[in-house]
XYZ file of C-alpha atoms in Angstrom:
674
model
C -19.779 -10.911 44.590
C -22.747 -11.385 43.193
C -22.926 -13.466 39.897
C -24.766 -12.191 37.091
C -25.422 -13.938 33.647
C -24.182 -12.716 30.579
C -27.876 -12.600 29.380
C -28.561 -10.064 31.678
C -25.444 -7.736 31.260
C -26.766 -7.545 27.949
C -30.147 -6.720 28.449
C -28.993 -3.600 31.295
C -26.784 -2.676 28.582
C -29.773 -2.175 25.952
C -32.250 -1.193 28.245
C -29.538 1.864 29.017
C -28.889 2.308 25.560
C -32.451 2.701 24.575
C -33.075 5.484 27.415
C -30.232 7.573 26.901
C -30.100 10.797 24.736
C -27.683 13.388 26.184
C -24.026 14.145 25.562
C -22.875 12.392 28.262
C -20.207 8.936 27.523
C -22.152 6.275 26.080
C -24.750 4.838 28.378
C -24.643 1.289 27.077
C -21.376 1.011 28.927
C -23.303 1.486 32.068
C -24.858 -0.770 33.675
C -27.999 -0.409 36.764
C -26.482 -2.726 39.601
C -24.221 -0.613 42.086
C -21.148 -3.139 42.291
C -17.388 -2.387 41.978
C -14.861 -1.979 39.201
C -12.143 -4.423 37.974
C -9.696 -2.220 39.809
C -11.952 -2.427 43.203
C -11.980 -6.314 43.216
C -8.527 -6.272 42.544
C -7.807 -4.618 45.271
C -10.232 -6.413 47.670
C -8.676 -9.877 46.734
C -5.436 -10.556 48.724
C -4.970 -13.493 46.330
C -4.655 -11.663 43.505
C -2.266 -8.983 44.789
C 0.614 -10.034 42.907
C -1.468 -9.607 39.605
C -2.498 -6.257 40.929
C 1.136 -5.053 41.515
C 1.746 -6.119 38.010
C -0.875 -4.221 36.897
C -0.078 -1.076 38.518
C 3.476 -1.127 37.327
C 1.984 -1.254 33.687
C 0.124 1.775 34.181
C -3.000 -0.068 33.614
C -4.989 0.096 36.876
C -6.845 3.472 35.859
C -8.069 1.581 32.750
C -9.637 -1.053 35.096
C -11.314 2.005 37.350
C -13.130 2.896 34.036
C -16.377 2.060 32.628
C -15.835 -0.245 29.576
C -17.202 -4.049 28.634
C -13.613 -5.946 29.553
C -13.295 -9.304 30.532
C -10.033 -9.956 33.311
C -8.143 -13.218 34.029
C -6.358 -12.336 36.762
C -3.807 -15.193 38.043
C -3.687 -16.323 41.968
C -0.490 -15.118 43.844
C 0.320 -18.769 43.864
C 0.519 -18.913 39.998
C 2.367 -15.970 39.688
C 5.194 -17.550 42.261
C 5.176 -20.245 40.151
C 5.328 -17.971 36.925
C 8.478 -16.392 38.385
C 10.143 -19.657 39.609
C 9.746 -20.994 36.267
C 12.106 -17.867 34.718
C 14.349 -18.051 37.510
C 13.275 -14.918 39.240
C 12.965 -14.523 43.036
C 9.907 -11.606 43.041
C 8.073 -8.987 40.934
C 10.458 -6.657 41.266
C 12.516 -8.547 39.198
C 10.418 -8.008 36.260
C 10.927 -5.438 33.982
C 7.940 -2.411 33.429
C 7.930 -4.068 29.926
C 7.590 -7.579 31.247
C 4.642 -6.396 33.577
C 2.852 -4.277 30.826
C 3.096 -7.701 28.492
C 1.436 -9.748 31.292
C -1.269 -7.359 32.511
C -2.369 -6.895 28.449
C -1.810 -10.448 27.916
C -4.921 -11.166 30.987
C -7.021 -8.352 29.579
C -9.636 -8.492 26.523
C -11.477 -5.744 25.352
C -14.754 -7.756 25.420
C -17.118 -9.349 27.822
C -16.937 -13.424 27.951
C -19.087 -15.659 30.295
C -17.632 -18.909 30.740
C -20.809 -19.911 28.592
C -19.413 -17.761 25.420
C -16.270 -19.684 25.575
C -16.127 -22.163 22.881
C -13.417 -24.557 21.400
C -10.749 -22.699 19.818
C -9.842 -19.363 20.430
C -11.600 -16.738 22.695
C -12.857 -14.357 19.346
C -11.572 -11.156 20.283
C -7.707 -10.961 20.555
C -6.326 -9.791 24.185
C -4.580 -6.430 24.455
C -1.433 -7.971 23.648
C -3.063 -9.073 20.060
C -2.771 -12.448 20.907
C -5.042 -15.152 20.852
C -6.341 -16.813 23.930
C -6.930 -20.498 22.764
C -9.802 -22.261 24.788
C -10.341 -25.830 25.611
C -12.722 -27.791 28.487
C -11.884 -30.540 30.715
C -12.138 -31.521 34.423
C -10.543 -29.365 37.666
C -8.838 -31.517 40.903
C -12.538 -31.763 42.546
C -14.065 -32.803 39.111
C -15.731 -29.650 37.902
C -16.344 -28.849 34.459
C -13.887 -25.837 33.766
C -12.572 -23.618 30.676
C -8.676 -24.317 30.233
C -6.994 -21.199 28.644
C -4.006 -21.720 26.780
C -3.449 -25.735 27.459
C -3.008 -25.733 31.531
C -4.352 -22.864 32.830
C -8.111 -22.978 34.125
C -10.814 -20.587 35.383
C -11.025 -21.197 39.042
C -14.780 -22.822 39.125
C -15.225 -21.177 42.461
C -14.932 -17.883 41.112
C -16.055 -18.055 37.553
C -18.015 -15.417 35.923
C -18.127 -12.784 38.355
C -19.355 -9.622 36.914
C -18.198 -6.037 38.176
C -19.469 -2.924 36.466
C -17.138 -2.986 33.605
C -16.917 -6.506 32.899
C -16.318 -9.886 33.675
C -13.486 -11.283 35.865
C -12.615 -15.062 35.309
C -9.693 -15.966 37.705
C -7.177 -18.413 36.797
C -4.819 -20.713 38.150
C -1.512 -20.245 35.909
C -0.290 -17.196 34.696
C -1.008 -17.136 30.931
C 1.863 -17.042 28.342
C 2.215 -16.733 24.493
C 5.319 -17.019 22.246
C 6.812 -14.165 20.425
C 8.564 -16.671 18.330
C 8.151 -17.295 14.853
C 5.882 -20.510 13.798
C 8.868 -22.618 12.761
C 10.618 -21.780 15.832
C 7.444 -22.933 17.896
C 7.091 -26.062 15.485
C 10.521 -27.238 16.580
C 9.879 -27.545 20.004
C 7.776 -30.358 19.485
C 8.918 -33.508 18.910
C 6.114 -34.912 17.780
C 6.124 -33.100 14.330
C 10.124 -33.614 13.989
C 9.949 -35.251 10.396
C 7.402 -32.772 8.907
C 9.541 -29.800 10.485
C 13.147 -31.341 9.100
C 11.169 -31.895 6.006
C 10.384 -28.085 5.728
C 13.615 -27.204 6.499
C 15.463 -29.447 4.029
C 12.974 -28.097 1.416
C 13.676 -24.265 2.074
C 10.705 -23.499 3.717
C 12.523 -21.198 6.362
C 12.760 -18.212 4.508
C 9.065 -17.948 3.867
C 7.886 -18.938 7.125
C 9.869 -16.055 9.024
C 7.737 -13.559 7.250
C 5.628 -11.506 9.532
C 4.851 -7.857 8.982
C 5.080 -4.713 6.434
C 6.819 -2.152 9.081
C 6.275 0.534 6.001
C 2.629 0.401 6.620
C 1.410 3.591 8.072
C -2.450 3.776 8.791
C -2.538 7.050 9.931
C -1.811 8.899 6.466
C -5.482 7.417 5.920
C -8.824 9.471 7.110
C -12.167 7.537 8.322
C -14.217 6.930 5.544
C -18.042 7.561 5.715
C -20.479 5.752 3.512
C -24.376 5.101 3.538
C -25.600 1.379 1.921
C -29.679 1.412 2.207
C -30.299 2.714 5.275
C -27.352 2.045 7.033
C -24.918 4.844 7.980
C -21.485 3.275 8.591
C -17.529 4.413 8.833
C -14.515 2.592 8.060
C -10.962 2.906 8.854
C -7.901 1.138 7.363
C -6.268 -1.738 8.998
C -4.154 -1.144 11.966
C -1.232 -3.135 10.370
C -0.145 -5.165 7.283
C 0.882 -8.672 8.617
C 1.623 -11.878 6.907
C 0.483 -15.230 8.179
C 0.575 -19.103 7.746
C -1.478 -21.696 9.212
C -0.038 -25.555 8.854
C -2.037 -28.884 8.809
C 0.458 -31.441 9.895
C 0.394 -35.053 10.341
C 2.383 -36.394 13.474
C 5.715 -38.882 13.272
C 3.354 -41.194 14.754
C 1.067 -40.739 11.739
C 3.375 -41.121 9.218
C 4.955 -44.138 10.502
C 1.981 -46.061 11.434
C -0.036 -45.224 7.856
C 2.813 -45.027 5.635
C 5.607 -46.627 7.163
C 7.728 -43.107 6.699
C 10.199 -42.578 8.975
C 12.533 -40.212 7.111
C 12.418 -37.521 4.762
C 13.423 -39.563 2.217
C 10.334 -42.015 2.811
C 8.243 -38.788 2.877
C 9.970 -37.697 -0.613
C 8.870 -41.346 -2.193
C 5.239 -40.709 -0.953
C 5.457 -37.433 -2.689
C 6.493 -38.916 -5.637
C 3.574 -41.697 -5.398
C 1.164 -38.493 -5.469
C 2.319 -35.797 -7.784
C 3.650 -37.707 -10.808
C 0.187 -38.731 -11.303
C -1.036 -35.094 -11.037
C 1.900 -33.365 -12.607
C 2.968 -36.010 -15.034
C 5.156 -33.615 -17.393
C 7.967 -32.859 -14.362
C 8.392 -36.506 -13.571
C 11.295 -36.562 -15.623
C 12.880 -33.152 -14.979
C 15.989 -32.494 -13.314
C 14.275 -31.051 -10.524
C 12.638 -34.273 -9.741
C 15.006 -36.181 -7.659
C 15.681 -35.969 -4.132
C 18.862 -33.635 -4.182
C 16.500 -30.943 -5.845
C 13.682 -30.822 -3.258
C 13.814 -26.748 -2.806
C 12.762 -26.759 -6.088
C 8.947 -25.812 -6.244
C 7.943 -28.485 -8.905
C 9.822 -30.991 -6.679
C 7.412 -33.612 -5.434
C 8.029 -33.213 -1.807
C 8.167 -29.168 -1.903
C 4.985 -29.566 -3.785
C 3.771 -31.968 -0.823
C 4.800 -29.526 2.062
C 3.457 -26.612 0.413
C 0.222 -28.083 0.120
C -0.244 -28.427 4.016
C 0.338 -24.948 4.324
C -2.436 -22.243 3.528
C -1.374 -18.397 3.531
C -3.409 -17.057 6.296
C -3.044 -16.984 9.802
C -6.374 -18.802 10.704
C -6.497 -17.425 14.309
C -8.095 -20.523 15.778
C -9.636 -24.433 15.097
C -13.558 -22.489 15.458
C -12.168 -19.859 13.300
C -11.243 -22.584 10.299
C -15.152 -22.313 9.289
C -17.498 -19.349 9.879
C -17.221 -18.635 13.718
C -20.664 -19.830 15.101
C -21.793 -20.507 12.018
C -23.598 -17.440 11.152
C -25.780 -17.350 8.206
C -25.585 -20.919 7.637
C -28.761 -23.325 7.694
C -26.362 -26.357 9.402
C -29.420 -28.398 9.238
C -29.528 -28.994 5.688
C -25.815 -27.558 4.888
C -21.996 -28.113 6.669
C -20.305 -25.077 6.780
C -17.820 -25.045 4.236
C -14.929 -22.524 3.210
C -11.902 -22.899 1.066
C -8.409 -21.292 1.361
C -5.668 -21.018 -1.221
C -2.215 -23.280 -0.217
C 1.141 -22.597 -0.646
C 0.979 -24.801 -3.620
C 0.249 -22.706 -6.571
C -3.209 -22.635 -8.088
C -4.724 -25.361 -5.016
C -7.034 -24.680 -2.319
C -8.098 -26.777 0.506
C -11.590 -27.335 1.683
C -12.549 -26.886 5.225
C -15.568 -28.260 6.583
C -17.789 -28.541 10.053
C -19.942 -31.388 9.964
C -23.365 -30.501 11.363
C -25.927 -32.813 9.004
C -25.999 -35.699 10.614
C -26.916 -37.357 7.971
C -23.684 -36.828 6.078
C -21.390 -37.563 8.967
C -20.887 -41.281 8.609
C -18.913 -42.397 11.257
C -17.130 -39.090 11.558
C -18.073 -36.763 14.845
C -20.509 -33.886 14.796
C -19.312 -30.717 15.320
C -15.664 -31.548 14.338
C -14.042 -29.883 11.182
C -12.299 -31.783 8.559
C -10.221 -31.027 5.114
C -11.088 -31.825 1.722
C -13.918 -34.471 2.878
C -16.922 -35.426 0.477
C -19.853 -37.192 1.961
C -23.022 -37.238 -0.204
C -25.028 -39.760 -2.072
C -22.172 -40.527 -4.575
C -19.175 -40.348 -2.924
C -17.619 -41.490 0.939
C -14.483 -39.636 1.091
C -13.700 -38.832 4.616
C -10.702 -36.357 4.515
C -8.685 -35.387 7.060
C -9.697 -34.547 10.822
C -8.615 -31.156 12.102
C -7.598 -31.267 16.032
C -8.720 -28.544 17.872
C -5.168 -28.651 20.216
C -1.941 -30.355 20.604
C -0.263 -31.813 23.773
C -0.318 -28.915 26.831
C 3.168 -29.400 26.941
C 3.733 -27.378 23.519
C 2.977 -24.046 22.208
C 0.498 -24.142 18.634
C 0.692 -20.292 18.074
C 3.366 -17.624 17.072
C 3.746 -14.369 16.179
C 3.154 -15.146 12.370
C 0.693 -18.161 12.478
C -0.279 -21.412 14.354
C -0.356 -25.559 13.062
C -2.954 -27.946 13.873
C -2.547 -31.917 13.994
C -4.453 -33.585 11.230
C -5.212 -37.539 11.262
C -3.704 -38.058 7.930
C -1.572 -36.564 5.080
C -3.003 -33.859 2.985
C -2.694 -33.912 -0.865
C -3.985 -32.620 -4.264
C -4.055 -35.981 -5.373
C -6.257 -36.913 -8.170
C -8.939 -37.782 -5.946
C -8.936 -34.438 -4.709
C -8.511 -32.596 -7.525
C -11.617 -34.680 -9.704
C -13.803 -35.844 -6.600
C -13.732 -33.347 -3.738
C -13.089 -30.171 -5.704
C -15.208 -31.073 -8.505
C -18.393 -29.449 -6.837
C -19.657 -25.886 -6.085
C -17.183 -23.720 -4.929
C -18.677 -20.847 -2.881
C -16.616 -18.272 -1.255
C -17.431 -15.742 0.734
C -15.673 -12.590 -0.234
C -13.661 -11.918 3.201
C -12.333 -15.160 2.514
C -10.912 -14.905 -1.206
C -8.274 -12.508 0.562
C -5.787 -13.747 3.146
C -5.297 -10.334 4.700
C -8.497 -10.288 5.962
C -8.090 -13.312 8.249
C -4.458 -12.745 9.113
C -5.076 -9.059 10.428
C -8.172 -10.036 12.573
C -10.657 -8.128 10.075
C -13.011 -11.122 9.152
C -15.875 -11.653 11.165
C -14.695 -9.122 13.690
C -17.207 -8.439 16.453
C -17.658 -7.252 19.786
C -20.114 -7.446 22.640
C -22.761 -9.338 20.487
C -22.444 -6.969 17.527
C -23.975 -9.502 15.451
C -27.346 -8.572 16.742
C -26.702 -5.300 17.267
C -26.660 -2.107 14.732
C -24.005 0.742 15.462
C -25.031 4.260 15.869
C -25.268 6.696 12.529
C -21.568 7.037 11.599
C -19.977 5.283 14.761
C -16.622 5.592 15.443
C -16.377 3.699 18.799
C -15.979 0.378 17.295
C -18.560 -1.119 20.305
C -19.613 -3.840 17.893
C -17.028 -4.021 15.889
C -14.960 -2.435 12.940
C -15.625 -1.755 9.427
C -12.518 -1.486 6.880
C -11.468 -0.099 3.806
C -8.283 -1.243 2.003
C -6.136 1.445 -0.282
C -4.694 0.099 -3.588
C -1.662 -1.895 -2.437
C -2.662 -3.570 0.771
C -4.435 -6.566 -0.842
C -2.214 -8.889 -2.707
C -3.464 -9.754 -6.311
C -6.182 -6.812 -6.102
C -5.568 -3.245 -7.948
C -7.896 -0.478 -7.008
C -8.616 3.078 -8.856
C -8.509 6.061 -6.989
C -11.649 6.731 -6.654
C -12.667 3.734 -5.569
C -13.594 2.661 -1.400
C -12.930 -1.123 -1.040
C -14.911 -1.594 2.295
C -15.582 -4.747 4.363
C -18.302 -4.434 6.559
C -18.738 -6.587 9.880
C -20.932 -9.147 10.525
C -24.459 -8.572 11.331
C -27.048 -12.131 11.727
C -29.979 -10.098 10.574
C -28.348 -8.284 7.063
C -28.829 -10.100 3.754
C -25.268 -11.128 3.969
C -23.950 -14.928 3.472
C -21.840 -15.550 6.593
C -23.062 -12.511 8.010
C -20.411 -9.727 6.661
C -19.784 -8.633 2.738
C -17.691 -6.386 0.882
C -18.647 -3.096 -0.864
C -17.183 -0.718 -3.611
C -18.237 2.295 -3.262
C -17.445 6.038 -5.489
C -16.039 5.811 -9.184
C -14.710 2.500 -8.700
C -12.827 0.501 -10.935
C -11.201 -2.817 -9.310
C -9.163 -5.882 -10.638
C -8.465 -8.881 -8.665
C -7.311 -12.549 -8.584
C -9.958 -14.932 -8.702
C -9.018 -18.084 -6.397
C -8.103 -21.362 -8.680
C -10.057 -23.846 -10.344
C -8.799 -27.492 -9.682
C -8.995 -28.699 -13.213
C -8.875 -27.769 -16.602
C -12.532 -27.503 -18.020
C -15.838 -25.082 -18.746
C -16.747 -22.997 -15.180
C -19.313 -20.660 -14.262
C -18.343 -17.677 -12.260
C -20.985 -16.425 -9.845
C -21.282 -13.950 -7.804
C -24.042 -13.623 -4.412
C -25.377 -9.937 -3.698
C -28.259 -8.718 -2.229
C -30.106 -5.810 -4.739
C -30.860 -2.418 -2.808
C -31.990 0.970 -4.134
C -28.699 3.015 -3.280
C -26.478 0.087 -5.345
C -25.374 1.084 -9.026
C -24.552 -0.381 -12.078
C -21.193 -1.908 -13.078
C -20.049 -3.837 -16.074
C -17.869 -6.862 -15.316
C -14.898 -8.502 -17.046
C -13.326 -11.716 -16.949
C -9.733 -11.763 -17.997
C -10.172 -8.132 -19.735
C -13.061 -9.221 -21.799
C -16.816 -7.499 -21.066
C -19.027 -9.886 -19.747
C -22.559 -9.360 -20.930
C -24.401 -6.171 -20.256
C -23.659 -4.077 -17.406
C -25.416 -5.097 -14.106
C -27.895 -3.283 -12.412
C -27.777 -3.953 -8.737
C -31.091 -2.488 -7.743
C -33.358 -4.475 -10.345
C -34.541 -7.810 -8.264
C -35.695 -11.107 -9.682
C -39.225 -10.444 -9.603
C -38.243 -7.462 -11.937
C -40.279 -7.217 -15.075
C -36.738 -8.025 -17.089
C -35.999 -10.839 -14.795
C -38.947 -13.282 -13.720
C -41.330 -10.424 -13.151
C -44.871 -11.861 -12.175
C -43.317 -15.383 -12.232
C -41.789 -14.573 -9.342
C -42.775 -17.020 -6.394
C -41.678 -16.184 -3.151
C -43.046 -19.514 -1.322
C -39.909 -21.301 -2.571
C -40.078 -23.768 -0.034
C -43.677 -25.591 -0.988
C -42.604 -25.866 -4.719
C -42.806 -28.873 -6.279
C -39.480 -30.535 -7.949
C -40.509 -29.671 -11.520
C -41.698 -26.356 -10.473
C -38.545 -25.888 -8.310
C -36.355 -27.357 -11.480
C -38.577 -25.130 -14.354
C -37.696 -22.098 -12.180
C -34.302 -22.850 -12.131
C -33.760 -23.328 -15.677
C -35.923 -20.345 -16.619
C -33.558 -17.619 -14.237
C -30.275 -19.765 -15.742
C -31.629 -18.967 -19.164
C -31.330 -15.227 -18.023
C -27.928 -15.780 -16.315
C -29.613 -15.654 -12.628
C -30.011 -18.065 -9.844
C -31.783 -17.360 -6.658
C -29.887 -17.052 -3.361
C -28.103 -19.678 -1.585
C -30.903 -21.894 0.085
C -28.100 -22.840 2.636
C -28.224 -19.513 3.809
C -30.146 -16.896 5.851
C -30.764 -13.769 7.913
C -32.745 -13.109 11.282
C -35.543 -10.915 10.458
C -34.201 -8.087 12.552
C -31.571 -7.078 15.019
C -32.160 -9.526 18.107
C -35.150 -11.450 16.059
C -35.537 -15.170 16.582
C -37.263 -15.683 13.054
C -35.482 -16.037 9.855
C -35.455 -15.888 6.318
C -33.832 -18.212 3.553
C -32.225 -16.598 0.863
C -33.665 -17.934 -1.649
C -37.313 -17.109 -1.006
C -36.444 -13.368 -1.672
C -36.370 -11.782 -4.757
C -33.428 -9.508 -3.636
C -30.910 -12.001 -2.881
C -29.301 -12.874 -6.113
C -26.897 -15.098 -7.652
C -25.549 -13.513 -11.211
C -23.621 -15.515 -13.556
C -20.882 -13.631 -14.501
C -19.837 -15.864 -17.352
C -19.829 -19.612 -18.412
C -16.140 -19.941 -19.774
C -13.032 -22.765 -20.343
C -10.553 -22.204 -17.733
C -6.539 -23.267 -17.489
C -6.190 -24.138 -13.929
C -2.237 -23.423 -14.292
C -3.167 -19.817 -15.176
C -4.127 -16.281 -13.209
C -7.398 -15.235 -13.984
C -9.100 -11.837 -13.246
C -12.504 -10.436 -12.458
C -12.333 -6.633 -12.875
C -15.532 -4.464 -12.065
C -16.065 -0.894 -13.203
C -18.680 1.461 -12.431
C -20.804 2.547 -15.224
C -23.545 4.703 -13.114
C -24.433 8.081 -13.809
C -24.350 8.633 -10.282
C -21.123 10.115 -8.354
C -19.619 9.690 -5.188
C -21.058 7.318 -2.349
C -24.134 6.306 -4.483
C -22.174 4.178 -6.486
C -22.431 1.068 -4.752
C -21.671 -2.524 -5.525
C -21.704 -5.704 -3.125
C -19.444 -8.360 -3.578
C -21.080 -10.896 -0.680
C -19.872 -14.485 -2.079
C -18.124 -15.850 -5.344
C -18.813 -19.151 -6.770
C -16.629 -21.333 -9.302
C -18.969 -23.922 -10.755
C -17.896 -26.842 -12.954
C -19.891 -28.129 -15.681
C -20.737 -31.361 -13.822
C -22.967 -29.165 -11.422
C -24.318 -26.350 -13.672
C -24.987 -28.700 -16.659
C -27.600 -30.435 -15.616
C -30.610 -30.408 -18.420
C -32.804 -33.430 -17.765
C -36.480 -32.746 -17.108
C -37.075 -32.129 -13.618
C -33.478 -32.634 -12.538
C -31.925 -29.373 -11.150
C -28.329 -28.101 -9.267
C -29.102 -28.180 -5.690
C -29.777 -24.667 -4.253
C -28.052 -24.838 -1.063
């Protein structure tokens, strides 16, 4: 079978798309070379005959005989026999039809992946069984560099990247299996984290960690939504499911023993007291403080455990920060995301090291929790490991877990130093449901670089979604509003590639993420001004903030900077930059993030930094004193005279900024613009 690179396939696909104009099926799914379909490949290779029979029994061979863009991971006959022996079966005939359906779907992905596209973590598209395939790299028995899947199976080096007309074949050495258990059950099978699991069970976390899905959610009652933003004509659907998920970051028994001499749950409780009696001194003498009351949510051990859990299913190590670092200028800024934990009113900071200057002795490319390494501080944080031992599963139906090389804590160092910074959050990270339900940063077939056809309904390059009232926790949406998530494009004026938009006669209220400590904070939103966008009044905790925001006005508008706008931001002196920032700040604005960028068009190679554009803006909603132990809300209400889809409001990213950052007043000094 002739080999083709993925670049070749995309070029051919694009040429087919450009040259077609007919009522025939989408020609961008056709390739010009004359090869086999996946079905023909399987029938033509005796070494996959057992898997072929499984696909037939699953009723999926017709799918593999049609045009598409799939990746198939066929296990060899030896791999199927080993799987049968492992499960006490003598032949394929002992499998049920449901077994065959599960096996077939586990080995098929509705997207094309060459081995060069498979980064450590997980594939960025789930398989047809809606589970994510774990990816790592290593050597086979012949010292070839190969891709490992789910820990122990690997793609056969001599057969990898074999292209057929409807995708790529990636033959493998073992049958892939996914756990159908909940996260706590999966963790119980790993003896290396037995102390942490025992503590979770004794502290009463089992009930929470068995949540999975709202079976009453019915997407069929919600129609597809069409909308226009600037020149883009798009459609959105509601999510297919309403799942709940968890991601746990666990120090192993050996880490607890070697670093802290912790060998029992009571030892762990004593360590928790050392941390949280200082953070919450008002609870130190409470009845619920002792070891007998570790189920109480304000008990130190309960708090300790809760802080190790984020309330979303982060699909893989590579999803902890933006996949492929989309929209982040990684030469000057480490990609960072913040997620709320199960400990009320707290977040964890997740960071991928890309700026070598601030790596210290840590490893560039790795991901860390609660790290701060700059001119002032050298706090290493805890390293997150991409995988656990091959003998144990890492993922479950409702989440996954990762090893960390130290305990995690909302201690005074985290609260007062690590979190005492500008907290910038892409809006898609604020709502956990977007990550748990495979919505955030979803893209297919290189979709970040491609524009959908007008009002596309195929989802070929990825899907846009909207969220009815009641789907997102902590969000209230009026009947006239469509709250839309727009899939990532690396050439849109969107931080991390994606954005959220309000359409219609909108009125939405949502809980903002927590600040770490009490004090004066600035709340900002980042957006791109466009002529199709409207005017809205913004409220903080039910109080209107300033005059309504007109999202059609750019920074070079006469009411903001006018002729004083300077596009050549990078060549400005420090004094000019400082003056520019102060003038804008006095008017309630900042330039867009200097650490964010977009490509200059679909498939372009040149880029533009947000800070150099007058239409990529940060607005100061308010500067206010915030109590960190209370929930706080933003409300956004349309006040445009326009109606219908002409009323639009963009929510790209949110910034929570402490006075220690925004309160710079010295001459020539300024807040960094990254």
